Structures are given as structure tokens and as C-alpha cells.
C-alpha positions as a printed Julia matrix, in Angstrom:
183×3 Matrix{Float64}:
  39.39  -50.11  92.1
  39.53  -51.93  88.76
  36.57  -51.44  86.78
  35.66  -54.22  84.38
  34.12  -54.6   81.49
  30.55  -53.69  81.6
  29.55  -54.9   78.33
  28.05  -58.55  79.71
  25.77  -56.27  82.01
  23.72  -54.82  79.05
  23.72  -57.79  76.66
  20.33  -59.75  77.07
  20.74  -63.42  77.44
  18.54  -64.54  74.91
  19.11  -68.68  75.07
  16.91  -70.75  72.18
  16.37  -67.48  70.17
  18.28  -67.29  66.77
  19.46  -63.8   65.84
  18.33  -61.77  62.94
  20.28  -62.68  60.14
  21.6   -60.08  57.78
  18.6   -59.35  54.63
  19.15  -62.99  52.76
  15.21  -62.13  50.55
  15.49  -61.45  47.62
  13.51  -58.99  46.15
  10.69  -60.55  43.83
  10.93  -61.02  40.03
   9.79  -58.42  37.72
   7.75  -58.19  34.75
  10.99  -58.27  33.03
  12.98  -60.39  34.73
  10.54  -63.55  33.88
  10.86  -63.1   31.03
  14.21  -62.66  30.86
  14.5   -65.71  33.11
  12.44  -67.71  29.86
  14.31  -69.98  27.41
  14.85  -69.03  23.84
  12.51  -70.45  22.24
  10.24  -69.99  24.57
  10.22  -66.22  24.34
  10.29  -65.87  20.41
   7.51  -68.01  20.77
   6.31  -65.56  22.77
   6.85  -62.62  20.63
   5.44  -63.87  18.02
   2.14  -63.71  19.27
   2.62  -59.75  19.39
   4.03  -59.28  16.48
   4.21  -62.29  13.28
   7.22  -61.24  12.16
  10.44  -63.32  12.41
  13.15  -60.55  12.32
  11.38  -58.75  14.89
  10.28  -61.8   17.46
  14.43  -62.8   16.9
  16.13  -59.34  17.35
  14.18  -58.39  20.8
  14.53  -62.18  22.46
  18.37  -62.42  21.03
  18.65  -58.88  23.1
  17.89  -60.06  26.2
  18.2   -59.37  29.36
  16.53  -56.22  29.44
  16.96  -54.08  32.65
  13.52  -52.87  32.84
  10.16  -53.12  30.95
  11.24  -49.4   29.47
  14.03  -50.97  27.43
  12.43  -54.12  26.11
   9.86  -51.59  25.17
  12.09  -49.37  23.25
  14.2   -52.47  22.26
  10.65  -53.81  20.5
   9.91  -50.07  19.28
  13.62  -50.1   17.74
  13.26  -53.7   16.28
   9.94  -52.52  14.63
  11.26  -49.89  13.0
  13.85  -51.9   11.62
  11.36  -53.83   9.21
  12.11  -54.33   6.04
   9.74  -54.54   3.43
   9.56  -58.19   3.71
   9.11  -57.77   7.19
   6.6   -55.67   7.47
   4.49  -57.97   4.46
   5.33  -60.41   6.58
   4.03  -59.04   9.4
   0.78  -57.38   7.39
  -0.6   -61.13   6.3
  -0.43  -62.46  10.21
  -2.6   -59.63  10.9
  -6.8   -60.03  11.33
  -9.31  -57.53  11.27
 -10.22  -54.89  13.84
 -13.57  -56.44  15.9
 -16.79  -54.58  16.29
 -18.34  -54.25  19.0
 -21.17  -57.1   19.73
 -24.34  -54.33  19.41
 -23.06  -52.71  16.35
 -25.49  -52.55  13.69
 -25.6   -55.1   10.35
 -25.03  -51.45   8.21
 -22.4   -50.94  10.15
 -20.59  -54.06   9.64
 -21.25  -53.53   5.74
 -19.55  -50.54   5.91
 -16.51  -51.82   7.85
 -17.12  -54.92   5.69
 -16.66  -52.43   2.71
 -14.23  -50.32   3.77
 -12.1   -53.53   4.42
 -11.93  -54.32   0.74
 -11.41  -51.33  -0.6
  -8.25  -51.3    1.92
  -7.29  -54.66   0.42
  -7.89  -53.63  -3.18
  -5.42  -50.74  -2.99
  -2.81  -51.55  -0.49
  -2.67  -55.65  -0.69
  -2.78  -55.98   2.67
  -5.58  -55.71   5.63
  -5.88  -52.97   7.24
  -4.45  -52.46  10.93
  -4.31  -49.78  14.16
  -4.02  -49.51  17.68
  -7.35  -48.72  19.33
  -5.22  -48.85  23.04
  -7.02  -46.33  24.95
 -10.28  -45.68  22.8
 -13.3   -46.54  24.24
 -14.91  -49.19  23.19
 -18.67  -47.52  22.11
 -16.18  -45.06  19.46
 -14.09  -48.22  17.97
 -16.71  -48.27  14.87
 -15.78  -44.31  14.34
 -12.25  -44.62  14.66
 -12.18  -47.74  12.32
 -14.56  -45.98   9.55
 -12.66  -42.94   9.47
  -9.56  -44.65  10.01
 -10.21  -46.22   7.16
 -11.66  -43.46   5.04
  -8.8   -41.14   5.2
  -6.02  -43.75   4.99
  -7.74  -44.94   1.84
  -6.22  -41.09   0.57
  -2.64  -41.75   1.03
   0.09  -43.35  -1.73
   0.76  -46.73  -1.39
   4.6   -45.77   0.75
   2.73  -43.71   2.42
   0.51  -45.7    4.09
   3.62  -48.88   4.41
   4.86  -46.44   6.83
   1.47  -45.78   8.69
   0.95  -49.12   8.68
   3.68  -50.28   9.96
   4.32  -47.14  12.81
   0.42  -48.72  13.3
   2.54  -52.1   13.86
   4.63  -51.63  15.93
   1.84  -49.5   18.11
   0.19  -53.05  18.84
   3.31  -55.21  19.09
   3.71  -52.74  21.78
   0.36  -53.4   23.42
   0.48  -56.71  23.37
   4.04  -56.95  24.61
   2.91  -55.68  27.92
  -0.24  -57.69  27.47
   2.24  -60.55  27.46
   3.69  -59.95  29.81
   1.02  -58.73  32.47
  -1.0   -61.41  31.2
   1.03  -64.17  30.94
   4.03  -63.6   33.81
   6.43  -62.68  31.06
């Protein structure tokens, strides 16, 4: 007795149903994928809101695509470390003073205004500080202490500190832009 194929006997008959296709879905775009995909001019404009240095923004935008957010942040850091004095001055000129908490006393505003004026008179630019991770209730104390401490720096040392604070601000703002604007 010859035995025939039993394969068809074990295969269910699925009329009117489609076979399950191979996995064809693409994973959702990541934040860095979105940043990589925007037109160059749009990327440049977004970057300039993070740090107002055309040199820094062009360098970060021109090196797209980035494989990960960490790679983008590393490129941002490297570009910030390489800012020439003129680029640093350009970035500092666009910065504003850190905001005080809404419930700060008038005396605190006066103290901060005086400290800022002394800082600007000594160094020729606005005081910059990255307050990432500082609780709002401690902002005033941290800013005042930092200004007082940094007023003792010589101008070259303060340029290095200000450049580091700008780098940290750019990194923080870039992360916020990626999360908030879908970049």
C-alpha cells in the first residue's frame, strides 16, 4: 500500500482569510529620528533657540544624522567646547538673567540686580548659570552664591566657567526641544 502525502490533511482550510504577512511595521520614530529628518534650515533655527551661536548650531546641524540622542548630545557638547571667543560672546549676548521665583521678596530682587550689575561690570556680559536639577525654592540662593563666588574669578577663568554653563544650558535646552517640539 502506497502512502500519499498527509500534508494537506493537516493544513486547515482558511477560505476568505488572508495569511499573516511578515513583520512589516516600522518602529515609531525616535526623537533623534525626527530631528534628523527636519530640513536643515528648521534644524538650524531650533538649535539657535538652544544656544545662540551660529557656529555651534551649524556644526550640530551639519553632522546629522545622529544614531542616538546620546550621540546628538555628545556632538552638542563637543561643538560647545570648541566655541571661539567671538562665538562665545555671540552666545552670551543673547542670554538673559535667570528668573527669580515668583514669591521672591523685593529685597531678593534688589540683591540679585546688584549682583548682576557687579558681574556685568567686571566681565562685560550677563551672568549665565544652568539650574538643571536645582529645586525652585533654592534657585535664588544658588544664583546669588554662584555670582558672589564667580565675581572672584579672573576674566579668563570666568570665560571658561561661563562657556561650561552655556554648554550645560545648550544640552538642557536641546533635550527640552527634542521632547517638547517633537524634534
